[in-house]
mmCIF file with all atom_site columns, C-alpha atoms in Angstrom:
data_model
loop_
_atom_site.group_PDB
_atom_site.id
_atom_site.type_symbol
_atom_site.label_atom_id
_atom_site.label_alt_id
_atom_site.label_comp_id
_atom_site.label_asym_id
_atom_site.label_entity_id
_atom_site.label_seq_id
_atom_site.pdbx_PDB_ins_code
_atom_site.Cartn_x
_atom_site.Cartn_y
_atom_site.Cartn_z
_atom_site.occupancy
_atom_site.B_iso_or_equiv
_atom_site.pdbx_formal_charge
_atom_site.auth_seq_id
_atom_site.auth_comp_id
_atom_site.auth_asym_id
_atom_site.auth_atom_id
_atom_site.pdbx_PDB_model_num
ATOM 1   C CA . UNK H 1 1   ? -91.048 -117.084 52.953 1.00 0.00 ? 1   UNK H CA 1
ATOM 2   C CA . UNK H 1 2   ? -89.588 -120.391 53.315 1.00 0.00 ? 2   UNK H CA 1
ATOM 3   C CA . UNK H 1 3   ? -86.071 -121.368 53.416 1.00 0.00 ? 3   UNK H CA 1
ATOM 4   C CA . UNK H 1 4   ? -84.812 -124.873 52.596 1.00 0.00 ? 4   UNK H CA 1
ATOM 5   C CA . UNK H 1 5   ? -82.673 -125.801 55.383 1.00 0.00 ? 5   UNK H CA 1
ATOM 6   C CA . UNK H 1 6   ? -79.553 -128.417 54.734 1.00 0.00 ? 6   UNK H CA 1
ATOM 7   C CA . UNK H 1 7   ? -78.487 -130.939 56.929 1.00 0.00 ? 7   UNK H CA 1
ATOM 8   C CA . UNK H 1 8   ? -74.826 -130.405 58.460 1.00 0.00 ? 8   UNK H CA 1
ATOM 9   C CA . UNK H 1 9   ? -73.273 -133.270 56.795 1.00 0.00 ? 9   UNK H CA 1
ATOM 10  C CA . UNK H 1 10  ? -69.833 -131.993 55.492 1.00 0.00 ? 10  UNK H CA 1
ATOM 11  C CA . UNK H 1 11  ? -66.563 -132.050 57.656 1.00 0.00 ? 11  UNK H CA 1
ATOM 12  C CA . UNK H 1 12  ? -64.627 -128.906 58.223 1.00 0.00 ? 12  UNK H CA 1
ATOM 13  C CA . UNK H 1 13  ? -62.659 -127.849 55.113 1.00 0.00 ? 13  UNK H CA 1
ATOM 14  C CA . UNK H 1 14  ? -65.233 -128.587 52.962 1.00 0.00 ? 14  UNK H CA 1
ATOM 15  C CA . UNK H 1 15  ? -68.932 -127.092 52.270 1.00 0.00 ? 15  UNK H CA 1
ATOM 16  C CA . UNK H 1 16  ? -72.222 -128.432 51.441 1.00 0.00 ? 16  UNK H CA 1
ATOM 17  C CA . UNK H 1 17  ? -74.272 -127.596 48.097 1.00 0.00 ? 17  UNK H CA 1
ATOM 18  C CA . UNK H 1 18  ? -77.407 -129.493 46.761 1.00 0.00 ? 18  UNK H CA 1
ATOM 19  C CA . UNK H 1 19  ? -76.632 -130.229 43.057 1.00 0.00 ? 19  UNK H CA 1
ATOM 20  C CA . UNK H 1 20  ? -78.796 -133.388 42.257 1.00 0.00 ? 20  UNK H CA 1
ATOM 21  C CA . UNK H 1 21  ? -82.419 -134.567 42.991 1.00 0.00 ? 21  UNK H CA 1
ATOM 22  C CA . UNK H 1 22  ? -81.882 -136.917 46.213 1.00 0.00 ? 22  UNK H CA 1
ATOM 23  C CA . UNK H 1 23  ? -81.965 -133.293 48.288 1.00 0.00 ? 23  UNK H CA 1
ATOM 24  C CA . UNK H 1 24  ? -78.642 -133.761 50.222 1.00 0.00 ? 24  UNK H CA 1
ATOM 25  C CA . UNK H 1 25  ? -75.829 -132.085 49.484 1.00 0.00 ? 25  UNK H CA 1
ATOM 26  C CA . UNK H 1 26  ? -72.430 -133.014 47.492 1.00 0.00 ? 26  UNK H CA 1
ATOM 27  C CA . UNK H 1 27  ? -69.419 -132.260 49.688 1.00 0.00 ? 27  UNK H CA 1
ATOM 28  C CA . UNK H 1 28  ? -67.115 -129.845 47.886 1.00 0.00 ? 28  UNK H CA 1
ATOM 29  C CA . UNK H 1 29  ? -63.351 -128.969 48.909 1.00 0.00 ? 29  UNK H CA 1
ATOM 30  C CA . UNK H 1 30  ? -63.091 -125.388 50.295 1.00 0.00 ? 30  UNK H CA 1
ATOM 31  C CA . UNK H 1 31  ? -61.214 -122.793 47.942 1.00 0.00 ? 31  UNK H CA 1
ATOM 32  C CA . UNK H 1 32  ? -57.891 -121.519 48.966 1.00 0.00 ? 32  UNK H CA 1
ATOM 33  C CA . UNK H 1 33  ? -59.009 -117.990 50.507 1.00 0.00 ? 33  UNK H CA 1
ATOM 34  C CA . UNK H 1 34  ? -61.864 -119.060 52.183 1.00 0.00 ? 34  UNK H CA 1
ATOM 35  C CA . UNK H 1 35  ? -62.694 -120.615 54.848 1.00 0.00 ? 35  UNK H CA 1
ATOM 36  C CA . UNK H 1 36  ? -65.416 -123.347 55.779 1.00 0.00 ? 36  UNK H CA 1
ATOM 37  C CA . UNK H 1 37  ? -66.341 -124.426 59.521 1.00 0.00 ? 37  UNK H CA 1
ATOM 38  C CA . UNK H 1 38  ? -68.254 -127.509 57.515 1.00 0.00 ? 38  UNK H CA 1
ATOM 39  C CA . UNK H 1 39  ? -72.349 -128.200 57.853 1.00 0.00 ? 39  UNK H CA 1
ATOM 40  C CA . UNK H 1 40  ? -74.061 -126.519 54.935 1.00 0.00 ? 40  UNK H CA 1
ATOM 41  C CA . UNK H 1 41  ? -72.149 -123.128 54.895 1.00 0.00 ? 41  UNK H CA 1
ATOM 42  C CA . UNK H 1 42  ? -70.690 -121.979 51.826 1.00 0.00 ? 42  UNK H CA 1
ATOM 43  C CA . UNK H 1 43  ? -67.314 -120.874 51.699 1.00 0.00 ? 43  UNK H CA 1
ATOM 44  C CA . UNK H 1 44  ? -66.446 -117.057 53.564 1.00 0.00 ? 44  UNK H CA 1
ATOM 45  C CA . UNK H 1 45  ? -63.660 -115.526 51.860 1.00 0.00 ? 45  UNK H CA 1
ATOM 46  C CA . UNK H 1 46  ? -60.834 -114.290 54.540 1.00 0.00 ? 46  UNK H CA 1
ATOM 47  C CA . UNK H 1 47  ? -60.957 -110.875 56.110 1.00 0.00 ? 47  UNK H CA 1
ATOM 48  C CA . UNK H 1 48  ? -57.922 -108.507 55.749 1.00 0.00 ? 48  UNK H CA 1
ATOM 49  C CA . UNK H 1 49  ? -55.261 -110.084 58.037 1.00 0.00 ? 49  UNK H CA 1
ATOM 50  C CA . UNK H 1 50  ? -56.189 -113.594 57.434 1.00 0.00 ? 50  UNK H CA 1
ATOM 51  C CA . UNK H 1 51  ? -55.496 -115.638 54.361 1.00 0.00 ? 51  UNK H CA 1
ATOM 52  C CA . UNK H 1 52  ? -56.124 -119.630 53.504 1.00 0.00 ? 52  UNK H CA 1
ATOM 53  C CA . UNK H 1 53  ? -52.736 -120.686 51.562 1.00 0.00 ? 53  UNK H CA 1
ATOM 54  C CA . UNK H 1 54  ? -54.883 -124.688 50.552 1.00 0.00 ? 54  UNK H CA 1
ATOM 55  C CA . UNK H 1 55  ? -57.878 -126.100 49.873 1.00 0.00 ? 55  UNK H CA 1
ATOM 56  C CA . UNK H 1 56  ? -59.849 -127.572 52.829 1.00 0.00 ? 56  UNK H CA 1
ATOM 57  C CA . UNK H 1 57  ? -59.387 -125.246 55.656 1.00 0.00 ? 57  UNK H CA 1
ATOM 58  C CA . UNK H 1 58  ? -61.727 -125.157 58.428 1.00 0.00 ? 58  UNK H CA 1
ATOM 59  C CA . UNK H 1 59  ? -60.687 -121.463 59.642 1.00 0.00 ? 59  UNK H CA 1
ATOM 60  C CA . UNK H 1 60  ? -58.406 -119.146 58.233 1.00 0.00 ? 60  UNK H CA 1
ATOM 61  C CA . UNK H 1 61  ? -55.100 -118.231 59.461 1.00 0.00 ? 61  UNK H CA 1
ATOM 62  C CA . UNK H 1 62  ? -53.844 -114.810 61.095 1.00 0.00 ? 62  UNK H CA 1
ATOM 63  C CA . UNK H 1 63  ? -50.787 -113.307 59.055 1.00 0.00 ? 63  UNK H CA 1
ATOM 64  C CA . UNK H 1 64  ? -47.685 -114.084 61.124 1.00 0.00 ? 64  UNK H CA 1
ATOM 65  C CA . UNK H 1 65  ? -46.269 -110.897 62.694 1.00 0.00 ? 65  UNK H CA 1
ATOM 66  C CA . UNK H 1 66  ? -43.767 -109.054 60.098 1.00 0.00 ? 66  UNK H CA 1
ATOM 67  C CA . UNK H 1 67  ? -46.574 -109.435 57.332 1.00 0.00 ? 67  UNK H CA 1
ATOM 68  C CA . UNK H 1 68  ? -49.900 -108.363 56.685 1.00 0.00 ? 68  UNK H CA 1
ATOM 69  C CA . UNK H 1 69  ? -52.828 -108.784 53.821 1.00 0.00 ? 69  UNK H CA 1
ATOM 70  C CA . UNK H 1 70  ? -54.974 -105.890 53.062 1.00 0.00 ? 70  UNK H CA 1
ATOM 71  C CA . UNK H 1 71  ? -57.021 -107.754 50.549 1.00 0.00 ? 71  UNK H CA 1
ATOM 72  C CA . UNK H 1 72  ? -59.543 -110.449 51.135 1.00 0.00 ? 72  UNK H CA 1
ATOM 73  C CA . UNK H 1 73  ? -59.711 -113.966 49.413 1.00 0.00 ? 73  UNK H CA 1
ATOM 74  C CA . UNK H 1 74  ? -56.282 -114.123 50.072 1.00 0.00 ? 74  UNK H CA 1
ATOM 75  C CA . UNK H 1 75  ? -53.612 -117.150 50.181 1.00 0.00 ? 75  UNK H CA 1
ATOM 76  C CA . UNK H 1 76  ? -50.675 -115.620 51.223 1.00 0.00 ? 76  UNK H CA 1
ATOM 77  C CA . UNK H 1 77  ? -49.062 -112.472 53.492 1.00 0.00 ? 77  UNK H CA 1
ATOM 78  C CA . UNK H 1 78  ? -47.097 -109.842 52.311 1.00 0.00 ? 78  UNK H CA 1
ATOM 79  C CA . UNK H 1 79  ? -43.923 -109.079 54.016 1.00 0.00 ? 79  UNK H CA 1
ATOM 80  C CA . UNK H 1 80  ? -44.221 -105.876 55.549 1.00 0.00 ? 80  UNK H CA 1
ATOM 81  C CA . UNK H 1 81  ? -42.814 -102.438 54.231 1.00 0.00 ? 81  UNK H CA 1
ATOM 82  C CA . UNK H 1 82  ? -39.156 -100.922 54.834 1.00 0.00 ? 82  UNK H CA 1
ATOM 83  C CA . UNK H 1 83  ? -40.192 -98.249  57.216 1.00 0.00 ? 83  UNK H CA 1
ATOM 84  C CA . UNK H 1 84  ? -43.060 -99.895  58.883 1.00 0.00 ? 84  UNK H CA 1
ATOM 85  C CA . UNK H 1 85  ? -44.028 -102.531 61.343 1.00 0.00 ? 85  UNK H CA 1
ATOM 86  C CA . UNK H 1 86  ? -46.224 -105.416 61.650 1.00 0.00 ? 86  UNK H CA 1
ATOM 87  C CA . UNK H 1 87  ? -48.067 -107.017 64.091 1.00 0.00 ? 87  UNK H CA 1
ATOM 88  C CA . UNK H 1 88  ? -50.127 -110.842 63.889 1.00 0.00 ? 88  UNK H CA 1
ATOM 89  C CA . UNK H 1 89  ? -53.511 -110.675 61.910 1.00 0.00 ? 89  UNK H CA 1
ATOM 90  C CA . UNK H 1 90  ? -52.075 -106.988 60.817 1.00 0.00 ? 90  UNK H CA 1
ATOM 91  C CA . UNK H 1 91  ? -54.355 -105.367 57.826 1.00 0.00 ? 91  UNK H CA 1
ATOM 92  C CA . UNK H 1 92  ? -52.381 -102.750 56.673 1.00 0.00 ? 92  UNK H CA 1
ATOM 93  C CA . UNK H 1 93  ? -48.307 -101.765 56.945 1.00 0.00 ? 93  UNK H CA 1
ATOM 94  C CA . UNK H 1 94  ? -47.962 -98.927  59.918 1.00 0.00 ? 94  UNK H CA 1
ATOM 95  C CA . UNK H 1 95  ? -45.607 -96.533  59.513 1.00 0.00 ? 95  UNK H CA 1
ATOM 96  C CA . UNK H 1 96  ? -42.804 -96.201  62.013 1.00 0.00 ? 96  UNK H CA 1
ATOM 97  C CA . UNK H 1 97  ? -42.920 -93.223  64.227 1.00 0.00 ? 97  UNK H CA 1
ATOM 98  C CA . UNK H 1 98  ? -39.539 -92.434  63.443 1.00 0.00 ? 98  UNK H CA 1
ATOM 99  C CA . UNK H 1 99  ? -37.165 -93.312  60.435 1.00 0.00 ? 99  UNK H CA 1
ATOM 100 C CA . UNK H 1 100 ? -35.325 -96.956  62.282 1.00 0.00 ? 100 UNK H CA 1
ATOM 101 C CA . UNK H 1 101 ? -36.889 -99.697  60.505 1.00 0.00 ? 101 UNK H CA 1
ATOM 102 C CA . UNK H 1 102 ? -35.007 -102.572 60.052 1.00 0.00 ? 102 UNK H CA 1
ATOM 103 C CA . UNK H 1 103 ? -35.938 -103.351 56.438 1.00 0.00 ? 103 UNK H CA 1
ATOM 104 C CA . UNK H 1 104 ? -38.567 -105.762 55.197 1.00 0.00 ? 104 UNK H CA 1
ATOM 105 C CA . UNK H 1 105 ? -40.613 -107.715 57.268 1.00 0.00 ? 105 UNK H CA 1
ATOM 106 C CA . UNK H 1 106 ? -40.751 -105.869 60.504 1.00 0.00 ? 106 UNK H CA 1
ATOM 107 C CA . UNK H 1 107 ? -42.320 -106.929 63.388 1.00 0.00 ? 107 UNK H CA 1
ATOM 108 C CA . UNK H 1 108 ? -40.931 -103.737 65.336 1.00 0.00 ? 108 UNK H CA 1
ATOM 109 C CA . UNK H 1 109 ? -39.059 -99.890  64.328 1.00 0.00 ? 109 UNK H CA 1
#
């Protein structure tokens, strides 16, 4: 089969999708939660660990160590659990090996 190929003519932050007749594409901002390199790619929602807080990002950002984001789509971090630690771009809470964490939002036990 054939595929219709677009031309890369959005900036980064925003994506391409043919909506009229003329056969090049309207420029739309990209949704907080996703990311979009530009071109003709549609939006890709962020992976665990990553989130896009605004509109019109190119790439989206790692979760500063201390938080984390287990779901994807995502605009913001989560500070991490009493009890556990947090490293950057970290997916899920992990629990401390022994009972010394500091409280919310720990980058170490």
């Amino acid at each position: 089969g054939a595929s219709l190929e677009l031309p890369a003519a959005c900036e980064p932050g925003t994506y391409g999708n043919v909506t009229d007749g003329d056969g090049l594409p309207d420029c739309f901002d990209c949704p907080a939660g996703s990311s979009c390199p530009g071109g003709a790619a549609p939006p890709t929602q962020c992976v665990a660990g990553t989130v896009a807080p605004a509109e019109r990002m190119k790439t989206c950002d790692s979760c500063a160590a201390g938080t984390y984001q287990d779901g994807t789509g995502a605009t913001r971090c989560r500070d991490c659990d009493s009890g556990h630690y947090c490293t950057e771009g970290a997916s899920a809470p992990l629990p401390c090996p022994h009972p010394l964490g500091t409280g919310r939002g720990s980058v170490t036990c």
